[in-house]
CSV table of C-alpha atoms and ligand atoms in Angstrom, one decimal:
chain,number,residue,atom,x,y,z
A,1,MET,CA,-67.8,9.3,30.8
A,2,THR,CA,-70.5,11.8,31.9
A,3,LYS,CA,-69.8,15.2,33.3
A,4,ASP,CA,-70.6,13.7,36.7
A,5,LYS,CA,-67.5,11.6,36.7
A,6,THR,CA,-65.2,14.3,35.4
A,7,ALA,CA,-62.2,14.7,37.8
A,8,ILE,CA,-59.7,17.6,37.5
A,9,LEU,CA,-56.4,18.1,39.3
A,10,ILE,CA,-55.0,21.5,39.8
A,11,VAL,CA,-51.2,21.8,40.5
A,12,ASP,CA,-49.8,25.2,41.5
A,13,ASP,CA,-47.4,26.4,44.2
A,14,SER,CA,-49.4,29.5,44.8
A,15,PRO,CA,-52.3,28.8,47.2
A,16,ASP,CA,-54.2,31.8,45.9
A,17,THR,CA,-54.2,30.7,42.3
A,18,ARG,CA,-55.0,27.1,43.3
A,19,GLU,CA,-57.9,28.3,45.3
A,20,MET,CA,-59.2,30.7,42.7
A,21,ILE,CA,-59.2,27.9,40.0
A,22,ARG,CA,-60.7,25.4,42.4
A,23,ARG,CA,-63.5,27.7,43.3
A,24,HIS,CA,-64.5,28.3,39.7
A,25,LEU,CA,-64.3,24.7,38.5
A,26,SER,CA,-66.0,23.1,41.5
A,27,LEU,CA,-69.2,25.0,40.5
A,28,HIS,CA,-69.2,22.9,37.3
A,29,TYR,CA,-67.3,19.8,37.9
A,30,PRO,CA,-67.9,17.3,40.7
A,31,VAL,CA,-64.3,16.3,41.6
A,32,VAL,CA,-61.7,19.1,41.7
A,33,LEU,CA,-58.5,18.3,43.7
A,34,THR,CA,-55.4,20.4,44.3
A,35,ALA,CA,-51.7,19.8,44.8
A,36,GLY,CA,-49.0,22.3,45.7
A,37,ASN,CA,-46.1,20.6,43.9
A,38,VAL,CA,-45.3,18.0,41.3
A,39,ASP,CA,-44.4,15.2,43.8
A,40,ASP,CA,-47.7,15.6,45.6
A,41,ALA,CA,-49.5,15.7,42.2
A,42,ILE,CA,-47.9,12.4,41.2
A,43,GLU,CA,-49.0,10.8,44.4
A,44,VAL,CA,-52.6,11.9,43.8
A,45,LEU,CA,-52.5,10.8,40.2
A,46,GLN,CA,-51.5,7.3,41.2
A,47,ASN,CA,-54.6,6.9,43.4
A,48,GLN,CA,-57.3,8.2,41.1
A,49,GLU,CA,-58.1,8.7,37.4
A,50,PHE,CA,-58.3,12.3,36.2
A,51,GLN,CA,-59.7,13.6,32.9
A,52,LEU,CA,-57.7,16.8,33.2
A,53,VAL,CA,-54.6,18.1,34.9
A,54,ILE,CA,-54.1,21.8,35.1
A,55,THR,CA,-50.6,22.8,36.1
A,56,ASP,CA,-48.4,25.8,36.6
A,57,LEU,CA,-45.1,25.8,34.8
A,58,LYS,CA,-42.6,27.3,37.3
A,59,MET,CA,-42.8,25.7,40.7
A,60,PRO,CA,-40.2,25.0,43.4
A,61,GLY,CA,-38.8,21.4,42.9
A,62,ALA,CA,-39.8,19.6,39.8
A,63,SER,CA,-41.3,21.9,37.1
A,64,GLY,CA,-44.7,21.7,35.4
A,65,LEU,CA,-42.9,20.3,32.3
A,66,GLU,CA,-41.8,17.3,34.2
A,67,LEU,CA,-45.4,16.7,35.4
A,68,VAL,CA,-46.5,17.0,31.8
A,69,GLN,CA,-44.0,14.3,30.7
A,70,TYR,CA,-45.1,12.1,33.6
A,71,VAL,CA,-48.8,12.3,32.6
A,72,ARG,CA,-48.0,11.8,28.9
A,73,GLU,CA,-46.1,8.6,29.6
A,74,ASN,CA,-48.5,7.1,32.2
A,75,PHE,CA,-51.9,8.4,31.4
A,76,HIS,CA,-52.2,9.0,27.7
A,77,ASN,CA,-56.0,9.6,28.0
A,78,THR,CA,-55.7,12.5,30.5
A,79,GLY,CA,-55.9,16.0,29.1
A,80,LEU,CA,-53.3,18.6,30.1
A,81,MET,CA,-53.6,22.3,30.5
A,82,MET,CA,-51.0,24.8,31.6
A,83,VAL,CA,-51.5,28.1,33.5
A,84,THR,CA,-48.6,30.4,33.1
A,85,GLY,CA,-47.3,33.9,33.7
A,86,TYR,CA,-46.2,36.1,30.8
A,87,ALA,CA,-42.6,35.5,31.6
A,88,THR,CA,-42.9,31.9,30.8
A,89,ILE,CA,-44.9,31.8,27.6
A,90,GLU,CA,-41.9,30.4,25.8
A,91,GLY,CA,-41.9,27.5,28.3
A,92,ALA,CA,-45.6,27.1,27.6
A,93,VAL,CA,-44.9,26.8,23.9
A,94,GLU,CA,-42.5,24.0,24.7
A,95,ALA,CA,-45.2,22.4,26.9
A,96,MET,CA,-47.6,22.4,24.0
A,97,LYS,CA,-45.1,20.5,22.0
A,98,GLN,CA,-45.0,18.0,24.8
A,99,GLY,CA,-48.7,17.4,24.6
A,100,VAL,CA,-50.3,20.1,26.6
A,101,GLY,CA,-53.6,20.8,24.9
A,102,GLU,CA,-54.3,24.3,26.1
A,103,TYR,CA,-52.5,27.0,27.9
A,104,LEU,CA,-53.8,30.0,29.8
A,105,PRO,CA,-51.7,33.1,30.4
A,106,LYS,CA,-52.1,34.9,33.7
A,107,PRO,CA,-54.1,36.8,34.6
A,108,PHE,CA,-57.3,35.3,33.4
A,109,THR,CA,-61.0,35.5,34.1
A,110,GLY,CA,-63.2,32.7,35.4
A,111,GLU,CA,-64.9,32.7,32.1
A,112,GLU,CA,-61.7,32.2,30.1
A,113,LEU,CA,-60.7,29.4,32.4
A,114,LEU,CA,-64.1,27.6,32.1
A,115,SER,CA,-64.2,27.8,28.4
A,116,LEU,CA,-60.7,26.4,27.9
A,117,VAL,CA,-61.3,23.6,30.5
A,118,ASP,CA,-64.6,22.7,28.7
A,119,LYS,CA,-62.8,22.6,25.4
A,120,GLU,CA,-60.0,20.3,26.7
A,121,ILE,CA,-62.5,18.0,28.5
A,122,LYS,CA,-64.4,17.6,25.3
A,123,LYS,CA,-61.3,16.6,23.4
A,124,VAL,CA,-60.5,14.0,26.1
A,125,LYS,CA,-63.9,12.5,25.9
A,126,LYS,CA,-63.8,12.4,22.1
A,127,ARG,CA,-60.5,10.6,22.2
A,128,GLN,CA,-61.8,8.1,24.8
A,129,SER,CA,-64.9,7.3,22.9
A,130,LEU,CA,-62.9,6.8,19.7
A,131,GLU,CA,-60.6,4.5,21.5
A,132,SER,CA,-63.3,2.4,23.1
A,133,GLU,CA,-65.1,2.1,19.7
A,134,THR,CA,-61.8,1.0,18.1
A,135,ALA,CA,-61.3,-1.6,20.8
A,136,ALA,CA,-64.9,-2.9,20.4
A,137,SER,CA,-64.8,-3.1,16.6
A,138,GLY,CA,-61.5,-4.7,16.1
A,139,LYS,CA,-63.1,-8.0,15.3
A,140,TYR,CA,-60.9,-10.3,13.1
A,141,GLY,CA,-58.6,-7.3,12.7
A,142,LEU,CA,-61.3,-5.6,10.7
A,143,ILE,CA,-61.8,-2.1,12.0
A,144,GLY,CA,-65.1,-0.4,11.5
A,145,CYS,CA,-68.6,-0.2,12.9
A,146,SER,CA,-70.5,1.5,10.0
A,147,GLU,CA,-73.8,-0.2,8.9
A,148,PRO,CA,-72.2,-1.7,5.7
A,149,LEU,CA,-69.4,-3.2,7.8
A,150,GLN,CA,-71.8,-4.6,10.4
A,151,GLU,CA,-73.5,-6.4,7.5
A,152,ILE,CA,-70.1,-7.8,6.5
A,153,PHE,CA,-69.5,-9.1,10.0
A,154,ARG,CA,-72.9,-10.8,9.9
A,155,VAL,CA,-72.1,-12.5,6.6
A,156,ILE,CA,-68.6,-13.5,7.8
A,157,GLU,CA,-70.3,-15.2,10.7
A,158,LYS,CA,-72.7,-17.0,8.5
A,159,ALA,CA,-70.0,-18.1,6.1
A,160,SER,CA,-67.8,-19.4,8.9
A,161,ARG,CA,-70.5,-21.9,9.9
A,162,THR,CA,-70.6,-23.6,6.5
A,163,SER,CA,-68.1,-24.8,3.9
A,164,ALA,CA,-69.9,-23.1,1.0
A,165,THR,CA,-67.8,-21.3,-1.6
A,166,VAL,CA,-67.5,-17.5,-1.1
A,167,LEU,CA,-66.9,-14.9,-3.7
A,168,ILE,CA,-65.6,-11.6,-2.4
A,169,THR,CA,-65.8,-8.6,-4.6
A,170,GLY,CA,-64.8,-5.0,-4.0
A,171,GLU,CA,-62.4,-2.3,-5.1
A,172,SER,CA,-58.7,-2.7,-4.6
A,173,GLY,CA,-57.6,-2.3,-1.0
A,174,THR,CA,-61.0,-2.8,0.6
A,175,GLY,CA,-60.0,-5.8,2.7
A,176,LYS,CA,-60.9,-8.8,0.6
A,177,GLU,CA,-58.0,-10.9,1.8
A,178,LEU,CA,-58.5,-9.8,5.4
A,179,VAL,CA,-62.2,-11.0,5.2
A,180,THR,CA,-61.1,-14.3,3.7
A,181,ARG,CA,-58.7,-15.0,6.5
A,182,ALA,CA,-61.4,-14.0,9.0
A,183,ILE,CA,-63.7,-16.6,7.5
A,184,HIS,CA,-61.1,-19.3,7.5
A,185,TYR,CA,-59.9,-18.7,11.1
A,186,GLN,CA,-63.4,-18.5,12.4
A,187,SER,CA,-64.5,-21.7,10.8
A,188,LYS,CA,-64.1,-25.3,11.8
A,189,ARG,CA,-61.2,-25.5,9.3
A,190,SER,CA,-59.1,-23.1,11.3
A,191,SER,CA,-56.5,-25.7,12.4
A,192,ALA,CA,-56.0,-26.9,8.8
A,193,PRO,CA,-54.0,-24.8,6.3
A,194,PHE,CA,-55.1,-21.6,4.7
A,195,VAL,CA,-53.5,-21.4,1.3
A,196,PRO,CA,-53.7,-18.1,-0.6
A,197,ILE,CA,-52.9,-18.1,-4.3
A,198,ASN,CA,-52.8,-15.1,-6.6
A,199,CYS,CA,-54.0,-16.3,-10.0
A,200,THR,CA,-52.0,-13.6,-11.8
A,201,ALA,CA,-48.8,-14.4,-10.0
A,202,ILE,CA,-48.4,-17.8,-11.5
A,203,PRO,CA,-48.2,-18.2,-15.3
A,204,GLN,CA,-51.4,-19.9,-16.5
A,205,GLU,CA,-49.5,-22.8,-18.1
A,206,LEU,CA,-48.0,-23.6,-14.7
A,207,LEU,CA,-51.2,-23.0,-12.7
A,208,GLU,CA,-52.6,-26.5,-13.2
A,209,SER,CA,-49.5,-28.3,-11.8
A,210,GLU,CA,-49.2,-25.7,-9.0
A,211,LEU,CA,-52.8,-26.2,-8.0
A,212,PHE,CA,-53.2,-30.0,-8.5
A,213,GLY,CA,-49.6,-31.2,-8.3
A,214,TYR,CA,-47.9,-33.6,-10.8
A,215,VAL,CA,-46.6,-37.1,-10.9
A,216,LYS,CA,-43.1,-38.2,-11.7
A,217,GLY,CA,-42.5,-38.1,-15.5
A,218,ALA,CA,-45.5,-35.9,-16.2
A,219,PHE,CA,-43.3,-33.5,-18.1
A,220,THR,CA,-39.6,-33.0,-18.7
A,221,GLY,CA,-38.1,-32.0,-15.4
A,222,ALA,CA,-40.8,-33.7,-13.3
A,223,GLU,CA,-38.3,-36.0,-11.6
A,224,THR,CA,-40.4,-36.7,-8.6
A,225,SER,CA,-44.1,-36.4,-7.8
A,226,ARG,CA,-45.2,-33.2,-6.1
A,227,ALA,CA,-48.4,-32.2,-4.3
A,228,GLY,CA,-50.3,-29.1,-5.4
A,229,PHE,CA,-51.9,-26.4,-3.4
A,230,PHE,CA,-55.2,-28.3,-3.2
A,231,GLN,CA,-53.5,-31.3,-1.5
A,232,THR,CA,-51.7,-28.9,0.8
A,233,ALA,CA,-54.9,-27.2,1.7
A,234,ASP,CA,-56.7,-30.5,2.4
A,235,GLY,CA,-59.2,-30.0,5.3
A,236,GLY,CA,-58.6,-26.2,5.1
A,237,THR,CA,-59.3,-23.3,2.8
A,238,ILE,CA,-57.8,-22.3,-0.5
A,239,PHE,CA,-58.0,-18.6,-1.5
A,240,LEU,CA,-58.0,-17.9,-5.2
A,241,ASP,CA,-57.3,-14.2,-5.5
A,242,GLU,CA,-57.9,-12.3,-8.7
A,243,ILE,CA,-60.0,-15.2,-10.0
A,244,ALA,CA,-61.2,-13.1,-13.0
A,245,GLU,CA,-57.7,-13.5,-14.5
A,246,MET,CA,-57.9,-17.3,-14.7
A,247,SER,CA,-57.8,-18.8,-18.2
A,248,LEU,CA,-60.9,-20.5,-19.6
A,249,MET,CA,-59.0,-23.8,-19.7
A,250,MET,CA,-58.2,-23.6,-16.0
A,251,GLN,CA,-61.7,-22.5,-15.2
A,252,SER,CA,-63.1,-25.7,-16.6
A,253,LYS,CA,-60.6,-27.7,-14.6
A,254,LEU,CA,-61.5,-25.8,-11.4
A,255,LEU,CA,-65.2,-26.4,-12.1
A,256,ARG,CA,-64.5,-30.1,-12.2
A,257,VAL,CA,-62.7,-30.1,-8.9
A,258,ILE,CA,-65.7,-28.3,-7.3
A,259,GLN,CA,-68.2,-30.7,-8.8
A,260,GLU,CA,-66.3,-33.9,-8.1
A,261,LYS,CA,-64.4,-32.9,-5.0
A,262,GLU,CA,-61.4,-34.6,-6.4
A,263,VAL,CA,-58.3,-33.5,-8.3
A,264,TYR,CA,-56.2,-35.2,-11.0
A,265,MET,CA,-52.4,-34.6,-10.6
A,266,VAL,CA,-50.9,-33.6,-13.9
A,267,GLY,CA,-49.8,-36.8,-15.6
A,268,SER,CA,-52.1,-39.0,-13.5
A,269,ARG,CA,-55.4,-40.6,-14.4
A,270,LYS,CA,-56.2,-41.5,-10.8
A,271,PRO,CA,-58.4,-38.9,-9.1
A,272,ALA,CA,-57.6,-38.0,-5.5
A,273,ALA,CA,-60.3,-36.9,-3.1
A,274,VAL,CA,-59.8,-33.4,-1.6
A,275,ASN,CA,-61.8,-31.6,1.0
A,276,VAL,CA,-61.0,-28.0,0.4
A,277,ARG,CA,-63.1,-24.9,0.9
A,278,ILE,CA,-62.8,-22.4,-1.9
A,279,ILE,CA,-62.9,-18.6,-1.3
A,280,SER,CA,-62.2,-16.5,-4.4
A,281,ALA,CA,-61.9,-12.7,-4.8
A,282,THR,CA,-61.7,-10.2,-7.6
A,283,ASN,CA,-61.9,-6.4,-8.0
A,284,LYS,CA,-63.5,-6.9,-11.4
A,285,ASN,CA,-67.2,-7.3,-12.0
A,286,LEU,CA,-67.4,-11.0,-12.6
A,287,ARG,CA,-70.9,-10.8,-14.0
A,288,ASN,CA,-69.7,-8.5,-16.7
A,289,GLN,CA,-66.8,-10.9,-17.4
A,290,VAL,CA,-69.4,-13.7,-17.8
A,291,GLU,CA,-71.4,-11.6,-20.2
A,292,ALA,CA,-68.2,-10.8,-22.2
A,293,GLY,CA,-67.5,-14.5,-22.5
A,294,LEU,CA,-64.4,-14.3,-20.4
A,295,PHE,CA,-65.6,-16.2,-17.5
A,296,ARG,CA,-67.7,-19.4,-17.4
A,297,GLU,CA,-71.2,-18.8,-16.1
A,298,ASP,CA,-71.5,-22.3,-14.5
A,299,LEU,CA,-68.2,-21.7,-12.6
A,300,TYR,CA,-69.4,-18.2,-11.6
A,301,TYR,CA,-72.5,-19.7,-9.9
A,302,ARG,CA,-70.4,-22.5,-8.3
A,303,LEU,CA,-68.0,-19.9,-6.8
A,304,ASN,CA,-70.6,-17.5,-5.7
A,305,VAL,CA,-72.8,-19.5,-3.3
A,306,ILE,CA,-72.1,-16.8,-0.7
A,307,ASN,CA,-71.4,-13.3,-2.0
A,308,ILE,CA,-69.6,-10.6,-0.1
A,309,GLU,CA,-69.4,-7.2,-1.6
A,310,LEU,CA,-67.0,-5.0,0.3
A,311,PRO,CA,-68.0,-1.3,0.2
A,312,PRO,CA,-65.4,1.2,-0.8
A,313,LEU,CA,-63.9,3.2,2.1
A,314,ARG,CA,-65.7,6.4,1.1
A,315,LYS,CA,-69.0,4.7,1.8
A,316,ARG,CA,-68.2,3.7,5.3
A,317,GLY,CA,-68.9,7.0,7.1
A,318,ASN,CA,-67.0,7.4,10.3
A,319,ASP,CA,-65.1,4.2,9.9
A,320,ILE,CA,-62.5,6.5,8.4
A,321,LEU,CA,-61.9,8.1,11.8
A,322,LEU,CA,-61.6,4.7,13.5
A,323,LEU,CA,-59.1,3.5,10.9
A,324,ILE,CA,-57.0,6.6,11.1
A,325,ASN,CA,-56.8,6.2,14.9
A,326,HIS,CA,-56.0,2.5,14.5
A,327,PHE,CA,-53.2,3.0,12.0
A,328,LEU,CA,-51.8,6.0,13.9
A,329,ARG,CA,-51.4,3.8,17.0
A,330,LYS,CA,-50.3,0.7,15.1
A,331,HIS,CA,-47.5,2.5,13.1
A,332,SER,CA,-46.3,4.6,16.1
A,333,LEU,CA,-46.0,1.5,18.1
A,334,ASP,CA,-44.3,-0.5,15.3
A,335,MET,CA,-41.8,2.2,14.7
A,336,GLY,CA,-41.3,3.3,18.3
A,337,THR,CA,-42.2,6.9,17.5
A,338,LYS,CA,-44.5,9.2,19.4
A,339,LEU,CA,-48.1,9.4,18.5
A,340,PRO,CA,-48.6,12.4,16.3
A,341,ALA,CA,-51.6,14.7,16.8
A,342,LEU,CA,-54.1,15.2,14.0
A,343,PRO,CA,-55.9,18.5,14.3
A,344,GLU,CA,-59.5,19.0,13.2
A,345,ASN,CA,-58.7,20.6,9.8
A,346,THR,CA,-56.3,17.8,8.9
A,347,LEU,CA,-59.0,15.3,9.8
A,348,ASN,CA,-61.5,17.1,7.7
A,349,LEU,CA,-59.3,16.8,4.6
A,350,LEU,CA,-58.8,13.1,5.2
A,351,GLN,CA,-62.5,12.6,5.7
A,352,ASN,CA,-63.4,14.4,2.5
A,353,TYR,CA,-60.9,12.6,0.3
A,354,PRO,CA,-62.5,9.8,-1.9
A,355,TRP,CA,-59.8,7.2,-1.2
A,356,PRO,CA,-59.6,5.4,-4.6
A,357,GLY,CA,-57.0,3.0,-3.0
A,358,ASN,CA,-59.3,2.4,0.0
A,359,VAL,CA,-58.0,1.1,3.3
A,360,ARG,CA,-54.6,0.2,1.8
A,361,GLU,CA,-54.1,3.8,0.6
A,362,LEU,CA,-55.1,5.1,4.1
A,363,ASP,CA,-52.8,2.7,5.8
A,364,ASN,CA,-49.8,3.7,3.6
A,365,LEU,CA,-50.4,7.4,4.0
A,366,ILE,CA,-50.7,7.2,7.8
A,367,GLN,CA,-47.5,5.1,8.0
A,368,ARG,CA,-45.7,7.8,6.0
A,369,LEU,CA,-47.0,10.6,8.2
A,370,VAL,CA,-46.1,8.8,11.4
A,371,VAL,CA,-42.5,8.3,10.1
A,372,MET,CA,-42.1,11.9,9.0
A,373,HIS,CA,-43.8,13.6,12.0
A,374,ASN,CA,-42.5,11.7,15.0
A,375,GLY,CA,-45.0,12.9,17.6
A,376,GLU,CA,-45.6,16.3,16.1
A,377,SER,CA,-48.9,17.7,14.9
A,378,ILE,CA,-49.8,16.9,11.3
A,379,LYS,CA,-51.0,20.0,9.6
A,380,PRO,CA,-53.1,20.1,6.4
A,381,ALA,CA,-50.0,21.4,4.6
A,382,ASP,CA,-48.2,18.1,5.4
A,383,LEU,CA,-50.7,16.1,3.4
A,384,PRO,CA,-50.0,15.3,-0.3
A,385,GLU,CA,-51.0,18.0,-2.8
A,386,TYR,CA,-53.8,15.9,-4.4
A,387,MET,CA,-55.6,15.7,-1.1
A,388,LYS,CA,-55.7,19.4,-0.4
A,389,LYS,CA,-57.6,19.9,-3.7
A,390,THR,CA,-60.6,18.1,-2.2
A,391,SER,CA,-60.9,20.6,0.7
A,392,ASN,CA,-63.7,22.6,-0.9
A,393,MET,CA,-65.8,19.6,-1.5
A,394,PRO,CA,-69.0,19.3,0.5
A,395,GLN,CA,-68.6,17.7,3.9
A,396,ASN,CA,-70.9,14.8,2.9
A,397,SER,CA,-68.7,13.8,0.0
A,398,LEU,CA,-68.0,10.5,1.8
A,399,GLN,CA,-71.5,9.4,1.3
A,400,ARG,CA,-71.2,10.0,-2.5
A,401,THR,CA,-70.1,7.6,-5.1
A,402,LEU,CA,-67.1,8.2,-7.3
A,403,ALA,CA,-69.4,8.5,-10.3
A,404,GLU,CA,-71.4,11.3,-8.6
A,405,MET,CA,-68.2,13.2,-7.8
A,406,GLU,CA,-66.9,12.7,-11.4
A,407,ASN,CA,-70.2,14.0,-12.6
A,408,ASP,CA,-69.9,17.2,-10.5
A,409,TYR,CA,-66.3,17.7,-11.5
A,410,ILE,CA,-67.1,17.4,-15.2
A,411,LYS,CA,-69.9,19.9,-14.8
A,412,LYS,CA,-67.6,22.4,-13.0
A,413,VAL,CA,-64.9,22.1,-15.7
A,414,LEU,CA,-67.5,22.6,-18.5
A,415,GLU,CA,-68.8,25.7,-16.7
A,416,GLN,CA,-65.3,27.0,-16.4
A,417,THR,CA,-64.5,26.5,-20.0
A,418,GLY,CA,-67.8,28.0,-21.2
A,419,ASN,CA,-69.0,24.6,-22.4
A,420,ASN,CA,-65.9,24.2,-24.6
A,421,LYS,CA,-65.7,20.4,-24.9
A,422,SER,CA,-62.3,20.2,-26.4
A,423,GLU,CA,-60.8,22.4,-23.7
A,424,ALA,CA,-62.7,20.6,-21.0
A,425,ALA,CA,-61.5,17.2,-22.2
A,426,ARG,CA,-57.9,18.6,-22.2
A,427,ILE,CA,-58.3,19.8,-18.6
A,428,LEU,CA,-59.8,16.5,-17.6
A,429,GLY,CA,-57.1,14.5,-19.3
A,430,ILE,CA,-59.5,12.5,-21.4
A,431,ASP,CA,-60.3,12.5,-25.1
A,432,ARG,CA,-63.4,14.2,-26.6
A,433,LYS,CA,-65.0,10.8,-27.3
A,434,THR,CA,-64.7,9.7,-23.7
A,435,LEU,CA,-66.1,13.0,-22.5
A,436,ARG,CA,-69.0,12.7,-24.9
A,437,SER,CA,-69.8,9.3,-23.7
A,438,LYS,CA,-69.6,10.4,-20.1
A,439,LEU,CA,-71.9,13.3,-20.8
A,440,ASP,CA,-74.4,10.9,-22.3
B,1,LIG,N1,-61.4,-2.9,7.9
B,1,LIG,C1,-60.1,-2.9,8.0
B,1,LIG,N2,-59.5,-2.7,9.2
B,1,LIG,C2,-58.2,-2.7,9.3
B,1,LIG,N3,-57.3,-2.9,8.3
B,1,LIG,C3,-57.9,-3.1,7.1
B,1,LIG,C4,-59.3,-3.2,6.9
B,1,LIG,N4,-59.5,-3.4,5.6
B,1,LIG,C5,-58.3,-3.5,5.0
B,1,LIG,N5,-57.3,-3.4,5.9
B,1,LIG,C6,-55.9,-3.4,5.6
B,1,LIG,O1,-55.7,-2.8,4.3
B,1,LIG,C7,-54.8,-3.5,3.5
B,1,LIG,C8,-55.4,-4.0,2.3
B,1,LIG,O2,-56.3,-5.1,2.6
B,1,LIG,P1,-56.5,-6.4,1.7
B,1,LIG,O3,-55.2,-6.8,1.2
B,1,LIG,O4,-57.3,-7.4,2.4
B,1,LIG,O5,-57.3,-5.7,0.5
B,1,LIG,P2,-57.8,-6.4,-0.9
B,1,LIG,O6,-59.2,-6.0,-1.1
B,1,LIG,O7,-57.4,-7.8,-0.9
B,1,LIG,O8,-56.9,-5.5,-2.0
B,1,LIG,P3,-56.5,-5.9,-3.5
B,1,LIG,O9,-57.8,-5.9,-4.3
B,1,LIG,O10,-55.6,-4.8,-3.9
B,1,LIG,O11,-55.9,-7.3,-3.4
B,1,LIG,C9,-54.2,-4.6,4.4
B,1,LIG,O12,-53.0,-4.2,5.0
B,1,LIG,C10,-55.3,-4.8,5.4
B,1,LIG,O13,-54.8,-5.3,6.6
B,2,LIG,MG1,-56.0,-8.8,-2.2
């Protein structure tokens, strides 16, 4: 939306005030219309889109407050401003609660008027551009348009066109499962089953029969034959979550399945062909696990034909804003509450927080805030204590790694303790040995 298209509606019962505002604004904005009462205003609003409505509070007939409610319910992207006499400031405060962005007490100068209008129009534009970005980037339910995420979208597309194995790595809560589903549902396999398995949720000794099934009499209690997840997923995709936790014995059996494209049900010597795509995920560094002898190197290469490394949230720049907006809407809608407002200073705190729990942590926090603040404004004080402590961090902390932040923090604590390592270790909640190794 350029300034050229900005349309403003002025609603006031006094022709003098109406005219005075109109004269000032029409010097700067191309479309400035007026209405003398709420009914007329609603009629005008139904025929044209406005970026801003400026209304008086007390008018004969319906009041400005009713107009505010009407605009909020029907045009959530339109900004609202209220002009009011001293006697009605209390009403104006009520109006702010209802979603009026700015209010201007009478009498006012043309300059005051223009600066407030400008401020409100800017807010409206920012909201609109955030919204259109969110809509444009909601591919596969994955919100974000930062460079690292664009790259992820490209790999998802590439991976969807093949049946190659995919290994997805990334910190907890970065969207590994979401990406896996995206690949499956984009691929030719989308009409066949998607079967997710968490390798830690099933005891290792049961994993084999769960994955490959068993035949009658394979073990005590096996009264009938039962198919495993691989058979269920035939033609589709199996998702092996937390693959790093799989026992070495199961790893070798899985390797065989990948190599031979067939499974042996427990208790059977007859192989059965399966056509299953394997996507696995872990928040551990699987390379290190290989080096430590905990993960088979040959399996690692077999699983890792396509690699997707999901960046932590703190490295996704403005995606944080898009995600906040997305979760605010989603949870308000889900819970039937009003959309709360997030003022600039609250947003700053959220942007500067390092989000160790990534998107899941952000999702959970926003959900809690939506529940507790039903349509009200969320102030910095409403955020959890540990988030406020990051307020004096530099603005660009989002671009920094956790290691860099840790480094800075350790340095600060050392300075504060006059380089007393025992004291510093105590404050940091680590032992001296750990501190020493970090200093190295
Ligand atoms: N880019 C995104 N856009 C929208 N929602 C997201 C995005 N990334 C993750 N989420 C949401 O965050 C939550 C965590 O995502 P997911 O379960 O895929 O993470 P994960 O990497 O598998 O985590 P873990 O390692 O803990 O298993 C989910 O509710 C998911 O829908
Ligand atoms: Mg997961």
